[in-house]
Amino acid sequence: MNSSENREKTPGQKIIDDYRPPSSRQKAIKSLRIPIQIGKVIVIVLAILVWHFIYKWNVINKAFIASPKQTLDWFGANWDNGEVWRDLKVTLREALLGWIIGSTGGLLTGLLMARFKLLWDVTSPVFTFLNAAPRTAFAPILILIFGLAETSKVVLAASIVFFIVMVPTRAAAGMVDPDLETVMTTMGGRERDRFFKVILPSVLTSVFGAIRLGSVWALLGATFAELFGAKYGLGLRYIAATNVLNMPEAFGVIFIIALLAITINGVIGLLERRLMRWQATSTKGSVMVV
Amino acid sequence: MAEVAVALSDVTLIFSDANGDPVLAVDDVSLEVPQGQFLAIVGPSGCGKTTILNMLSGLINSTLGTVVKNGEVVTGPSMDVGYMLARSALFPWRSARRNVEMPMEIRGVGKAERRRRADELLDMVKLGDFKTKFPSQLSQGMRQRVAIARTLAIEPKLWLLDEPFSALDAQTRITVQNEFLRLWENTGSTVILVTHDLSEAVLLADRVIVMTARPGKIKLDQVIDIPRPRRVDDLLDNEHFMQLEARIWKELRDELV
Ligand SMILES: Nc1ncnc2c1ncn2[C@@H]1O[C@H](COP(=O)(O)OP(=O)(O)OP(=O)(O)O)[C@@H](O)[C@H]1O
Ligand SMILES: [Mg+2]
C-alpha cells in the first residue's frame, strides 16, 4: 500500500488497512517466551545445585537430609513399588473424599446461611470458634475417635476445606447482582429458577478459586493426619522413614506429595479455565475488524 | 377507545427508609394506558418513576390504591411483562443465545424450539454473527440489543423500560432506538418507557407524562401526534417534534431546580 492510497481513505479505514496482527507488543511478549522457559530451567538447575552442595559440604547434618542423587535413586528403585503406589492411592482417596465432602458441605452451608440470615446470626459464634480453632491440632483426637483407618483423615481434610469454601460462599451469595435477580423475577422465574440459574452460577464463579485452593489443603490435611497414625498412606510412610533416618525415602515422599498437589491444582485450573471462558476480557481475544 | 392495558387508581407508595421513617415515593397517581400505546414518563431523579414500574411489574405492592393490568389487579410478577433496565442485566456466564433462551427455559419450552427461536430473535436484532459470544465479548449497544431480543422472547403484552438506552453513546442510542421501534411497531403491545431524556420520550412515544419532584404526581399529560412508523434520526430536525419538546421542556424545567 502506498501513501497516495491512504490519503483518499477515511481515518478509520486507514487504521484497519494498517492493522497488522499480532501487534509488536504481542510479538515482544511472544519472543520473550523462550527465554522465560530457559530461565525457568536455569533456576531449577540452580536450586538442585544448591541442594547438592548443602549436602556435599555438610551445611546440614548428612544424617538428616538426602542428596538429589539419593532422592533420584530412591525414585528409580521404587517407581514400581506396589506399597508406595498403595500409599499414594490411599492418601489421594482420603484427600479427594475430604475435598468433595468439605466443598459440598461448605457450599451448601454457605448458601443456607446466606439465605436464612437468622440461622447465621444464631450459629455464627460456633462457626467462628471452629474456624479459628487450630483444626490440624485435632488430628490426634480425630484418630482416637474415628480410628487409624482412612475415615479420620477424610474428616480432617473435609473440616479444613469446609471453612475455606463456606466463608466465601456466604459472602458471594449476598453479593449476587440485584439486576439479575430483578430480571429473573420479572421473567416469572420461580424460587428454583432463581437458585439454579442466578444464585448458584454467580456463587460458583466467585468461589471456584476457594474450591481449587481447598483441593491442595485437603491433600495436606490428609497427609498431616497420617503422621499421627494410619494403616497406610504417604504421611505414614514419611514419618516411618524419618523415624529410622531413611532420608532418601522421606525426601521422595515429599516430592510425591508436592507433585500430586501441583497436578491436582493444574487439573482443576484447566477445568476452571474451561468453565470460566466467558470471563475472557475483550483484550484477551483477537482484535475484531468488522 | 382501545382496551385498557394498565390502570393505576389513586396509587400511593410509602417506603420506609433505613431508620424506619416513611418516605413518600409516589403520591396519589392515577393513570390509564390503552392497549398498544407507547407511553413515556419523564421527571426529576427520585420522583418515583422506577417505583411505578416496579408496582406494574408486581415486584412491589402499592401502599394505597390499585394497580390493574389487563383487567386484573396486580399482585405479583407475571410472565407477560418484559422488563428492561439501563444495564443490560445479561447473565455473564451465558452466551447471547443462551441469554435469549432464558425466559423460554423458565416456561419450559423445549430445547430445540428454544434455540431456533433465540437464533431468530438474534437475527432480528442483527446479532446473527454473535450468537455464541458472551456478554463480556459484546459492546454496550450489542448487549442492550441482546436484552431486547431476550425481552422479545417473552412476547410481552406490556414492556416496562427503565432508561434502557441511557447507558449508550449518542450514535449507538439512535441505532438501538430505531431497532426497538422497528421491532415494536407491529406487535401491538403496550410500552411504558421511563427516561431522563426528553427528546427520547418525544421521539419514541405516543404520549408523554411529566412528573413532579418527589413525591411524584402527574404534572403534564401530553399526546405526541407524530405519525408512525417513525425513524428517530429523521425526526430530529422535524418542526413539530421540536415544538412538542419545547412545550414539555417548559413544564419539566420547573421541577429540576
Ligand atoms: N427500597 C427503597 N427504600 C426506601 N426508599 C426508596 C426505596 N426505593 C426507592 N426509594 C425512594 O423512593 C423515591 C423514588 O425512587 P425511584 O427509584 O422510584 O425514583 P426514580 O424516579 O426512578 O429516580 P431515578 O430517575 O433517579 O431513577 C426516592 O426518593 C428513593 O429514595
Ligand atoms: Mg429510576
Coordinates of C-alpha atoms in Angstrom, one line a residue, chain B residues 122-224:
Chain B
L122 CA -30.9 -12.6 17.5
D123 CA -31.1 -12.3 13.7
M124 CA -33.9 -9.8 14.2
V125 CA -31.7 -7.5 16.3
K126 CA -28.8 -8.1 13.8
L127 CA -26.6 -10.1 16.0
G128 CA -26.8 -13.2 13.9
D129 CA -23.0 -13.5 13.9
F130 CA -22.6 -13.1 17.7
K131 CA -24.9 -15.9 18.9
T132 CA -22.2 -17.8 20.7
K133 CA -20.4 -14.7 22.2
F134 CA -20.5 -14.0 25.8
P135 CA -21.7 -10.6 27.1
S136 CA -18.1 -9.7 28.0
Q137 CA -17.2 -10.0 24.3
L138 CA -20.0 -7.7 23.2
S139 CA -20.2 -3.9 23.1
Q140 CA -22.7 -2.0 25.2
G141 CA -25.1 -1.5 22.3
M142 CA -24.9 -5.1 21.3
R143 CA -25.6 -6.2 24.9
Q144 CA -28.7 -4.0 25.0
R145 CA -29.8 -5.5 21.7
V146 CA -29.4 -9.0 23.2
A147 CA -31.5 -7.7 26.1
I148 CA -34.2 -6.6 23.6
A149 CA -34.1 -10.0 21.9
R150 CA -34.4 -11.6 25.3
T151 CA -37.4 -9.4 26.2
L152 CA -39.0 -10.2 22.8
A153 CA -38.7 -13.9 23.7
I154 CA -41.1 -13.2 26.5
E155 CA -43.6 -12.0 23.9
P156 CA -44.7 -9.4 26.4
K157 CA -48.1 -7.7 26.2
L158 CA -46.5 -4.9 28.3
W159 CA -43.0 -3.6 28.1
L160 CA -41.6 -1.8 31.1
L161 CA -38.4 0.0 30.1
D162 CA -36.4 1.8 32.8
E163 CA -34.0 4.1 30.9
P164 CA -32.9 1.2 28.7
F165 CA -31.0 3.4 26.3
S166 CA -29.3 5.7 28.8
A167 CA -26.0 3.8 29.1
L168 CA -25.4 4.0 25.3
D169 CA -23.4 6.7 23.5
A170 CA -25.4 9.1 21.3
Q171 CA -24.9 7.3 18.0
T172 CA -25.5 3.8 19.3
R173 CA -28.5 5.0 21.1
I174 CA -30.2 6.2 17.9
T175 CA -29.4 2.8 16.2
V176 CA -30.8 0.8 19.1
Q177 CA -33.9 3.1 19.5
N178 CA -34.7 2.6 15.8
E179 CA -34.2 -1.0 16.2
F180 CA -36.6 -1.1 19.1
L181 CA -39.2 0.9 17.2
R182 CA -39.0 -1.3 14.2
L183 CA -39.5 -4.4 16.3
W184 CA -42.2 -3.0 18.5
E185 CA -44.3 -1.1 15.9
N186 CA -46.1 -4.2 14.6
T187 CA -46.5 -6.1 17.9
G188 CA -49.5 -4.2 19.3
S189 CA -48.0 -4.4 22.7
T190 CA -48.0 -1.6 25.3
V191 CA -44.8 0.2 26.3
I192 CA -44.1 2.3 29.3
L193 CA -40.7 3.9 29.0
V194 CA -39.0 5.8 31.8
T195 CA -36.4 8.2 30.7
H196 CA -34.4 11.2 31.7
D197 CA -34.0 12.1 28.0
L198 CA -36.9 14.3 26.9
S199 CA -36.1 14.1 23.2
E200 CA -36.1 10.3 23.5
A201 CA -39.5 10.5 25.1
V202 CA -41.0 12.7 22.4
L203 CA -39.3 10.8 19.6
L204 CA -40.5 7.4 20.6
A205 CA -43.7 7.8 22.5
D206 CA -47.4 8.3 21.7
R207 CA -47.8 10.2 24.9
V208 CA -45.5 11.8 27.5
I209 CA -46.2 12.2 31.1
V210 CA -44.2 14.7 33.2
M211 CA -43.9 14.0 36.9
T212 CA -43.2 16.5 39.7
A213 CA -40.3 16.2 42.0
R214 CA -40.7 13.8 44.9
P215 CA -43.4 13.0 46.0
G216 CA -44.2 12.2 42.4
K217 CA -47.5 13.4 41.0
I218 CA -48.5 13.7 37.3
K219 CA -47.9 17.3 36.2
L220 CA -48.5 17.1 32.4
D221 CA -50.0 14.6 30.1
Q222 CA -49.1 15.3 26.5
V223 CA -50.2 13.4 23.4
I224 CA -47.4 13.1 20.8

